Short mmCIF file of C-alpha atoms in Angstrom, two decimals:
data_model
loop_
_atom_site.label_atom_id
_atom_site.label_comp_id
_atom_site.label_asym_id
_atom_site.label_seq_id
_atom_site.Cartn_x
_atom_site.Cartn_y
_atom_site.Cartn_z
CA MET A 296 -22.51 -24.83 -11.42
CA GLU A 297 -23.02 -20.83 -11.52
CA MET A 298 -20.08 -18.52 -10.75
CA SER A 299 -20.13 -16.82 -7.84
CA PRO A 300 -20.63 -13.08 -8.47
CA TYR A 301 -17.82 -12.18 -6.83
CA VAL A 302 -15.49 -13.91 -9.50
CA LEU A 303 -13.87 -11.46 -12.09
CA SER A 304 -13.51 -12.44 -15.69
CA LYS A 305 -11.62 -11.30 -18.59
CA SER A 306 -11.43 -12.78 -22.19
CA LEU A 307 -8.53 -12.57 -23.82
CA PRO A 308 -7.55 -13.54 -27.46
CA GLU A 309 -5.86 -16.50 -26.25
CA GLY A 310 -8.01 -18.02 -23.63
CA GLU A 311 -9.90 -16.36 -20.25
CA VAL A 312 -8.64 -15.04 -16.91
CA TYR A 313 -10.64 -15.55 -13.86
CA PHE A 314 -9.90 -13.78 -10.30
CA ASN A 315 -11.51 -14.89 -6.92
CA THR A 316 -11.80 -12.14 -4.80
CA LYS A 317 -13.30 -14.65 -1.87
CA ASN A 318 -9.80 -15.92 -1.58
CA ASN A 319 -7.48 -14.16 -4.07
CA HIS A 320 -6.97 -17.30 -6.22
CA SER A 321 -6.68 -16.72 -10.20
CA PHE A 322 -6.19 -18.91 -13.22
CA PHE A 323 -5.88 -18.74 -16.89
CA ILE A 324 -7.49 -21.29 -18.98
CA THR A 325 -6.40 -21.60 -23.06
CA ASN A 326 -8.85 -21.52 -25.82
CA GLU A 327 -7.85 -25.06 -26.45
CA LEU A 328 -9.00 -26.52 -23.26
CA LEU A 329 -12.17 -24.52 -23.38
CA ARG A 330 -12.89 -26.30 -26.33
CA LYS A 331 -12.11 -29.72 -24.86
CA ILE A 332 -14.28 -28.65 -22.07
CA ASP A 333 -17.29 -28.51 -24.26
CA CYS A 334 -16.97 -31.88 -25.98
CA ASP A 335 -15.71 -33.95 -23.70
CA ASP A 336 -17.12 -35.22 -20.51
CA THR A 337 -14.17 -36.22 -18.35
CA THR A 338 -12.38 -33.21 -18.99
CA ARG A 339 -15.59 -30.83 -18.07
CA SER A 340 -15.52 -33.05 -15.12
CA GLN A 341 -12.35 -32.45 -14.20
CA TYR A 342 -12.48 -28.69 -14.43
CA ASN A 343 -15.65 -28.61 -12.27
CA ASP A 344 -13.71 -30.12 -9.88
CA TYR A 345 -10.81 -27.51 -9.82
CA LEU A 346 -13.35 -24.76 -9.86
CA GLU A 347 -15.16 -26.38 -6.95
CA SER A 348 -11.73 -26.85 -4.93
CA TRP A 349 -10.83 -23.18 -5.14
CA HIS A 350 -14.63 -22.22 -4.24
CA TYR A 351 -15.33 -20.64 -7.97
CA HIS A 352 -19.03 -21.55 -7.78
CA GLN A 353 -21.68 -19.31 -5.82
CA GLU A 354 -21.96 -20.93 -2.11
CA GLU A 355 -24.32 -19.94 0.63
CA ASN A 356 -23.29 -17.01 2.61
CA GLU A 357 -20.19 -16.91 0.50
CA LEU A 358 -19.90 -13.19 1.34
CA GLU A 359 -20.68 -13.14 5.00
CA GLU A 360 -18.35 -15.97 5.68
CA THR A 361 -15.27 -14.59 3.76
CA LEU A 362 -15.99 -11.44 5.43
CA ALA A 363 -15.57 -13.04 8.66
CA LYS A 364 -12.32 -14.91 7.76
CA ILE A 365 -10.59 -11.48 6.62
CA LYS A 366 -11.88 -10.19 10.06
CA ASN A 367 -10.05 -13.28 11.67
CA VAL A 368 -6.93 -12.71 9.97
CA ASP A 369 -7.03 -8.88 10.26
CA GLU A 370 -7.55 -9.48 14.16
CA LYS A 371 -4.30 -11.71 14.54
CA LEU A 372 -2.33 -8.54 13.19
CA LEU A 373 -1.33 -5.47 15.24
CA GLU A 374 0.32 -2.40 13.37
CA PHE A 375 1.71 0.91 14.36
CA THR A 376 2.57 3.58 12.36
CA ILE A 377 5.36 6.16 14.00
CA LEU A 378 6.41 9.71 13.32
CA THR A 379 9.68 9.86 14.67
CA HIS A 380 10.04 13.56 13.61
CA GLY A 381 8.41 16.64 13.13
CA ASP A 382 10.40 18.22 10.87
CA CYS A 383 11.55 17.04 7.39
CA ASN A 384 14.67 17.90 5.12
CA PHE A 385 12.59 18.75 2.16
CA ARG A 386 10.12 20.96 1.15
CA CYS A 387 8.31 18.97 -1.92
CA LYS A 388 5.82 21.29 -3.80
CA TYR A 389 2.71 18.81 -3.26
CA CYS A 390 3.42 18.24 0.63
CA TYR A 391 0.40 18.46 2.85
CA GLU A 392 2.10 18.35 6.11
CA LYS A 393 2.93 21.24 8.45
CA PHE A 394 6.48 20.97 9.85
CA GLU A 395 8.26 21.54 13.54
CA ASN A 396 11.45 20.93 14.47
CA ILE A 397 10.95 18.32 17.31
CA SER A 398 12.13 14.83 17.80
CA MET A 399 10.31 12.32 19.95
CA SER A 400 10.84 12.45 23.40
CA LEU A 401 12.20 9.57 25.81
CA GLU A 402 8.74 9.61 27.37
CA VAL A 403 6.77 9.34 24.56
CA GLU A 404 9.23 6.41 23.21
CA ASP A 405 8.43 4.59 26.75
CA ALA A 406 5.13 5.32 26.27
CA ILE A 407 4.48 3.61 22.94
CA VAL A 408 6.41 0.53 24.16
CA THR A 409 4.25 0.17 27.12
CA PHE A 410 1.02 0.69 25.10
CA ALA A 411 2.66 -2.51 22.46
CA ASP A 412 3.80 -4.26 25.68
CA LYS A 413 -0.08 -3.99 27.10
CA LEU A 414 -1.73 -5.10 23.61
CA LEU A 415 0.69 -8.04 22.85
CA SER A 416 0.44 -9.56 26.18
CA GLU A 417 -2.68 -10.06 25.42
CA GLY A 418 -2.43 -13.32 23.46
CA LYS A 419 -4.70 -12.57 20.54
CA PHE A 420 -2.00 -11.23 18.22
CA GLU A 421 0.12 -13.53 15.84
CA ARG A 422 2.18 -10.63 13.99
CA PHE A 423 3.23 -6.97 14.46
CA SER A 424 4.05 -4.43 12.01
CA VAL A 425 5.45 -1.18 12.26
CA GLN A 426 5.90 1.51 9.89
CA TRP A 427 8.14 4.40 10.33
CA PHE A 428 6.78 7.59 9.07
CA GLY A 429 7.29 11.44 9.40
CA GLY A 430 8.17 14.33 8.62
CA GLU A 431 11.24 12.38 7.46
CA PRO A 432 11.47 9.43 9.58
CA LEU A 433 15.39 9.61 9.51
CA LEU A 434 15.62 12.85 11.05
CA GLY A 435 14.60 10.58 13.99
CA TYR A 436 16.85 7.68 13.14
CA LYS A 437 17.76 7.10 17.02
CA THR A 438 13.96 6.73 17.98
CA ILE A 439 13.71 4.29 15.20
CA VAL A 440 16.77 2.05 16.55
CA ARG A 441 15.71 2.39 20.40
CA LEU A 442 12.23 1.34 19.76
CA SER A 443 13.01 -1.05 17.35
CA ALA A 444 15.35 -3.17 19.83
CA LYS A 445 12.18 -2.84 22.60
CA PHE A 446 9.77 -4.08 19.90
CA LEU A 447 12.07 -7.14 18.67
CA GLU A 448 12.56 -7.89 22.59
CA LEU A 449 8.60 -8.01 23.11
CA CYS A 450 8.01 -10.01 20.06
CA SER A 451 10.66 -12.83 21.03
CA MET A 452 9.02 -12.72 24.55
CA TYR A 453 5.55 -13.25 23.24
CA ASN A 454 6.64 -15.42 20.49
CA ILE A 455 4.99 -12.80 17.49
CA GLU A 456 6.19 -12.52 14.30
CA TYR A 457 7.90 -8.81 13.71
CA PHE A 458 7.59 -6.86 10.10
CA SER A 459 8.85 -3.37 9.53
CA GLY A 460 9.18 -0.67 7.08
CA ILE A 461 9.72 3.03 6.32
CA THR A 462 8.40 5.53 3.99
CA THR A 463 11.75 7.91 3.67
CA ASN A 464 12.77 10.44 1.18
CA GLY A 465 16.00 8.42 0.92
CA TYR A 466 18.44 11.71 1.44
CA LEU A 467 20.19 10.85 4.97
CA LEU A 468 20.20 6.79 3.93
CA ASN A 469 23.97 6.19 4.00
CA LYS A 470 25.48 2.64 3.89
CA HIS A 471 25.93 2.30 7.36
CA MET A 472 22.40 3.43 8.44
CA PHE A 473 20.92 1.02 5.52
CA GLN A 474 22.82 -1.80 6.99
CA ASN A 475 21.93 -1.18 10.46
CA LEU A 476 18.34 -0.79 9.87
CA VAL A 477 17.99 -4.12 8.04
CA GLU A 478 20.02 -6.34 10.14
CA ASN A 479 19.60 -5.35 13.30
CA CYS A 480 16.36 -3.31 13.06
CA LYS A 481 14.50 -5.80 10.74
CA VAL A 482 13.30 -2.68 8.34
CA THR A 483 12.61 -4.58 5.44
CA GLY A 484 10.35 -2.67 3.68
CA TYR A 485 11.08 0.84 1.97
CA GLN A 486 9.12 3.49 0.08
CA ILE A 487 11.36 5.99 -1.32
CA THR A 488 9.86 8.50 -4.23
CA VAL A 489 11.87 9.53 -7.52
CA ASP A 490 9.56 11.73 -9.53
CA GLY A 491 11.03 11.18 -12.79
CA GLU A 492 14.37 12.35 -14.68
CA ARG A 493 16.89 15.01 -12.41
CA GLU A 494 15.46 17.57 -13.85
CA PHE A 495 11.77 17.02 -13.30
CA HIS A 496 12.46 15.52 -9.75
CA ASP A 497 14.40 18.41 -8.86
CA ASN A 498 11.35 20.64 -9.70
CA GLN A 499 9.24 18.87 -7.65
CA ARG A 500 11.19 17.42 -4.48
CA LEU A 501 13.84 19.92 -3.06
CA LEU A 502 15.59 20.60 0.23
CA LYS A 503 14.57 22.95 2.74
CA ASN A 504 17.11 25.24 1.10
CA GLY A 505 15.85 25.04 -2.53
CA VAL A 506 18.58 22.57 -3.50
CA GLY A 507 17.74 19.62 -5.58
CA SER A 508 17.65 16.13 -4.19
CA TYR A 509 17.99 13.81 -6.98
CA ASP A 510 21.47 13.19 -7.28
CA ARG A 511 22.07 11.99 -3.72
CA ILE A 512 18.95 9.74 -3.50
CA PHE A 513 19.78 8.09 -6.84
CA SER A 514 23.19 7.45 -5.22
CA ASN A 515 21.48 5.78 -2.23
CA LEU A 516 19.34 3.76 -4.54
CA LYS A 517 22.22 2.34 -6.22
CA MET A 518 24.19 1.48 -3.01
CA MET A 519 21.31 -0.64 -1.86
CA GLY A 520 21.24 -2.16 -4.88
CA ILE A 521 24.49 -3.00 -4.96
CA SER A 522 24.29 -4.11 -1.29
CA SER A 523 23.60 -8.69 -0.84
CA LEU A 524 20.95 -7.54 2.04
CA GLN A 525 17.39 -8.90 1.64
CA PHE A 526 14.89 -5.93 1.41
CA HIS A 527 12.25 -4.80 -0.41
CA CYS A 528 12.04 -1.22 -2.10
CA THR A 529 9.29 0.45 -3.63
CA ILE A 530 10.26 3.27 -5.87
CA ARG A 531 7.23 5.97 -5.73
CA PHE A 532 6.57 8.03 -8.55
CA ASN A 533 4.42 11.27 -8.05
CA ILE A 534 3.02 12.26 -11.28
CA SER A 535 2.05 15.98 -12.03
CA ARG A 536 1.03 17.68 -15.31
CA GLU A 537 4.50 18.67 -15.59
CA ASN A 538 6.27 15.01 -15.09
CA VAL A 539 4.37 12.55 -16.68
CA GLU A 540 6.36 12.31 -19.88
CA SER A 541 9.63 12.13 -17.91
CA MET A 542 8.48 8.96 -16.18
CA VAL A 543 9.03 7.11 -19.17
CA HIS A 544 12.37 8.71 -20.13
CA PHE A 545 13.55 7.44 -16.61
CA LEU A 546 12.20 3.85 -17.31
CA LYS A 547 14.75 4.41 -20.57
CA SER A 548 17.45 5.98 -18.85
CA ASP A 549 18.42 5.93 -15.16
CA GLY A 550 15.96 3.48 -14.14
CA LEU A 551 17.72 0.66 -15.87
CA VAL A 552 20.19 -0.04 -12.97
CA PHE A 553 16.69 -1.44 -11.27
CA ARG A 554 15.60 -3.62 -13.70
CA GLY A 555 15.91 -7.41 -13.22
CA ASP A 556 16.56 -6.81 -9.23
CA SER A 557 13.39 -8.03 -7.72
CA ARG A 558 14.30 -6.06 -4.87
CA PHE A 559 12.76 -3.10 -6.28
CA SER A 560 9.23 -2.44 -7.79
CA PHE A 561 7.88 0.54 -9.20
CA ALA A 562 4.63 2.41 -8.16
CA TYR A 563 2.63 5.29 -9.75
CA HIS A 564 0.26 7.90 -8.18
CA ASN A 565 -1.23 10.88 -9.44
CA ILE A 566 -0.42 13.75 -6.83
CA GLY A 567 -3.64 15.02 -5.03
CA ASP A 568 -5.10 17.68 -3.27
CA TRP A 569 -4.33 16.71 0.13
CA GLY A 570 -3.96 19.81 1.93
CA GLN A 571 -1.63 23.13 1.27
CA GLY A 572 0.45 22.17 4.67
CA GLU A 573 3.13 25.10 4.61
CA ARG A 574 3.45 25.71 1.10
CA ALA A 575 2.75 28.88 -0.45
CA ASP A 576 -0.14 29.19 -2.92
CA ASP A 577 2.70 29.83 -5.66
CA TYR A 578 4.90 26.91 -4.40
CA CYS A 579 3.33 23.76 -5.92
CA VAL A 580 2.84 21.52 -9.29
CA ASP A 581 -0.56 21.07 -11.19
CA ILE A 582 -2.74 17.93 -10.34
CA PRO A 583 -3.03 15.81 -14.00
CA ASN A 584 -5.83 16.13 -15.95
CA GLY A 585 -6.45 12.85 -15.97
CA ASP A 586 -4.84 9.47 -14.24
CA TYR A 587 -1.56 9.07 -15.97
CA SER A 588 -0.66 5.99 -13.44
CA TYR A 589 -2.08 3.25 -15.61
CA TYR A 590 -0.16 4.49 -18.72
CA CYS A 591 3.37 4.59 -16.53
CA TYR A 592 2.40 1.25 -15.34
CA GLN A 593 2.09 -0.26 -18.72
CA GLN A 594 4.97 1.54 -19.94
CA ALA A 595 7.21 -0.18 -16.74
CA VAL A 596 5.74 -3.57 -17.80
CA ALA A 597 6.42 -3.42 -21.19
CA LEU A 598 10.29 -2.43 -20.44
CA GLY A 599 10.49 -5.28 -18.29
CA TYR A 600 10.36 -3.83 -14.32
CA CYS A 601 8.59 -5.04 -11.56
CA ILE A 602 5.25 -3.06 -10.42
CA ASP A 603 3.61 -2.67 -7.25
CA GLY A 604 -0.04 -2.00 -8.63
CA PRO A 605 -1.70 -5.10 -8.91
CA GLN A 606 -0.25 -7.02 -6.37
CA THR A 607 -1.52 -4.07 -3.78
CA MET A 608 -4.58 -3.75 -4.89
CA MET A 609 -5.82 -7.16 -6.04
CA LEU A 610 -6.18 -8.54 -2.60
CA ASN A 611 -9.40 -9.04 -0.13
CA SER A 612 -7.38 -8.59 2.60
CA ILE A 613 -6.12 -5.24 1.85
CA ASN A 614 -7.87 -2.12 3.11
CA CYS A 615 -6.81 1.21 4.21
CA TYR A 616 -4.41 1.11 7.13
CA ALA A 617 -6.84 4.15 8.44
CA ASN A 618 -9.68 2.01 8.20
CA ARG A 619 -8.44 -1.38 10.76
CA LYS A 620 -9.29 -1.69 14.12
CA GLN A 621 -5.84 -2.83 14.79
CA HIS A 622 -4.04 0.03 13.60
CA TYR A 623 -2.61 2.90 15.46
CA MET A 624 -0.46 5.83 14.31
CA PHE A 625 1.59 7.96 17.10
CA ASN A 626 2.80 11.28 16.04
CA VAL A 627 5.87 13.01 17.65
CA LYS A 628 4.13 13.82 20.78
CA GLY A 629 2.42 10.87 21.06
CA VAL A 630 -0.78 11.81 19.99
CA ILE A 631 -3.01 8.87 18.89
CA GLN A 632 -4.43 8.83 15.50
CA SER A 633 -5.29 6.88 12.62
CA CYS A 634 -4.51 8.53 9.38
CA THR A 635 -0.99 10.10 8.20
CA VAL A 636 -3.13 12.22 5.55
CA ALA A 637 -5.68 13.56 8.11
CA LEU A 638 -2.76 14.88 10.40
CA TYR A 639 -4.77 18.02 11.15
CA ARG A 640 -8.32 16.57 11.29
CA LYS A 641 -10.18 16.88 14.82
CA GLU A 642 -12.14 13.78 13.61
CA ASN A 643 -8.39 11.69 13.38
CA ILE A 644 -7.31 12.44 17.07
CA PHE A 645 -8.23 9.29 19.48
CA GLY A 646 -6.22 10.13 22.61
CA SER A 647 -2.59 10.22 23.71
CA VAL A 648 -0.16 7.37 24.53
CA LEU A 649 0.87 9.43 27.18
CA THR A 650 -2.18 8.73 29.46
CA GLY A 651 -2.84 5.42 27.50
CA VAL A 652 -6.46 6.75 27.01
CA VAL A 653 -8.29 5.94 23.66
CA ASN A 654 -11.61 7.37 22.78
CA GLU A 655 -12.98 3.70 21.12
CA ASN A 656 -16.21 5.35 20.52
CA LYS A 657 -14.64 8.24 18.50
CA ARG A 658 -12.69 5.59 16.45
CA ASN A 659 -15.57 3.15 16.01
CA ASP A 660 -17.32 6.09 14.38
CA TRP A 661 -13.99 6.80 12.03
CA LEU A 662 -13.70 3.03 11.24
CA LYS A 663 -16.59 1.70 8.72
CA GLY A 664 -17.23 -1.59 7.38
CA ILE A 665 -18.86 -2.67 4.27
CA GLU A 666 -22.00 -1.46 3.87
CA LEU A 667 -23.93 -5.17 3.02
CA GLU A 668 -27.29 -3.38 2.15
CA ARG A 669 -25.85 -1.23 -0.72
CA CYS A 670 -22.51 -3.00 -1.96
CA SER A 671 -23.51 -6.88 -1.74
CA GLN A 672 -24.26 -7.45 -5.08
CA CYS A 673 -21.08 -5.71 -6.22
CA PRO A 674 -18.63 -8.13 -7.87
CA TYR A 675 -15.84 -5.75 -6.42
CA VAL A 676 -17.18 -5.35 -2.91
CA LEU A 677 -14.45 -7.45 -1.57
CA LEU A 678 -11.59 -5.56 -2.78
CA CYS A 679 -13.24 -2.00 -2.40
CA LYS A 680 -14.71 -2.73 1.03
CA SER A 681 -17.56 0.01 0.29
CA GLY A 682 -14.70 2.54 -0.15
CA TYR A 683 -12.54 2.26 2.35
CA CYS A 684 -10.78 5.50 2.74
CA PRO A 685 -12.21 7.20 5.93
CA LEU A 686 -10.93 10.59 4.89
CA VAL A 687 -12.90 10.67 1.59
CA ARG A 688 -15.96 9.72 3.34
CA ILE A 689 -15.46 12.55 5.97
CA ASN A 690 -14.60 14.89 3.23
CA GLN A 691 -17.96 14.17 1.28
CA GLU A 692 -16.62 16.43 -1.26
CA LYS A 693 -18.03 13.75 -4.06
CA SER A 694 -21.46 11.76 -4.13
CA TRP A 695 -21.54 7.89 -3.31
CA GLU A 696 -21.94 7.43 -6.88
CA ARG A 697 -19.01 9.06 -8.52
CA LEU A 698 -16.82 7.52 -5.43
CA CYS A 699 -18.18 4.24 -6.29
CA ARG A 700 -17.51 4.79 -9.81
CA LEU A 701 -13.80 5.85 -9.25
CA TYR A 702 -12.83 2.68 -7.14
CA LYS A 703 -14.53 0.74 -9.94
CA GLU A 704 -12.54 2.38 -12.50
CA ARG A 705 -9.39 1.70 -10.17
CA ILE A 706 -10.02 -1.98 -9.71
CA GLN A 707 -10.70 -2.42 -13.36
CA LYS A 708 -7.16 -0.92 -14.03
CA ASP A 709 -5.44 -3.00 -11.59
CA PHE A 710 -7.32 -6.00 -13.03
CA LEU A 711 -5.78 -5.49 -16.43
CA LEU A 712 -2.62 -4.80 -14.90
CA PHE A 713 -2.86 -8.18 -12.85
CA ILE A 714 -3.61 -9.79 -15.91
CA LEU A 715 -0.64 -7.78 -18.24
CA THR A 716 1.73 -8.89 -15.63
CA ARG A 717 0.94 -12.69 -15.73
CA SER A 718 0.03 -12.67 -11.96
CA TYR A 719 -2.38 -15.24 -11.68
CA ASN A 720 -1.76 -18.99 -9.72
CA ASP A 721 -2.32 -21.28 -12.71
CA ILE A 722 -2.31 -21.86 -16.03
CA LEU A 723 -4.96 -24.51 -17.35
CA ASP A 724 -3.90 -26.09 -20.91
CA ILE A 725 -4.18 -29.09 -23.02
CA ASN A 726 -1.56 -31.33 -21.63
#
């Protein structure tokens, strides 16, 4: 039987790797077993049964049926991203945000709870995910505590599973706050940025007063590691032209305290041109000439670190949060949006939680699905979803062909990292 066009494969010196994008199943098969399959009917039959059981063969209407399954799962998850405060204690040299020193009012908090209650009471959701964002969300720590308690109460009432995470610079995350967030607020996912060694981090991620932030953040990260709490922390590295070599040096120095602790993983991203925010023209760092993230991931894997890259991208269920119908973002004033990058784009404003009115027609124009006519034959379509970033589509600064090439290159690199980390489900070998 013929392999599905939505199965990715890679030949290695010692065997072959297959990844089925229809169901995220994968396996490695050794050359020894492949040779036996060629000459042994029983082994060949067993192998074909294995492939059929995991739907590796081409099937009728496989794309449409897979998309329907993904949609069914997505529709059972309600997601909120909440900007708890309008300001930040940092002034990073690549930041795209504009800041306003305001906290979220109790009126907006109550309106968000009412909005959540209305949706959760409909009975169609099984899971509720809340991500805390900013500005710096820990400036709105009291908002997080109050809303978490109310969200947990709603989930208990409606028998819904609750998840929560936070994107924070980590500067304010002391031991008491961290313990309360994990144990009582159920905030178990963290993303905290460290831009290489102290010198290079402090060049890019400064406090409002111009002082570096590395020592305090690193101390708080070590505090998290010493604890016995269960959480997952992605340490994010933003790569500029200035700090790329420092990324590798960090792995061989301060980063060693995180190696071997599965609660920590590393993620590498080139800085991008997402807007000037409040920054002056001369208050910036340079965008790298090429994509150094793959190189950094390779170095991290070679040195024994956990990484986020392939586990994040190589899933057909992953779609940009800003392109999911059941995702709502609320800024500190209660404006309903979708994307945390396009904060100041009129296309990304859909209503106000204070009125409870959402312009669904405008949201539908923002949300786009897979372009079947253009993309149905592409082996990457179930991972890429026709270029899933609404902001990139709106900007239209690059041709479709160029965007398509960039997405393919990213998926191909993530597939190589997937193989490098031996993330496949099964190893098939001669017994």
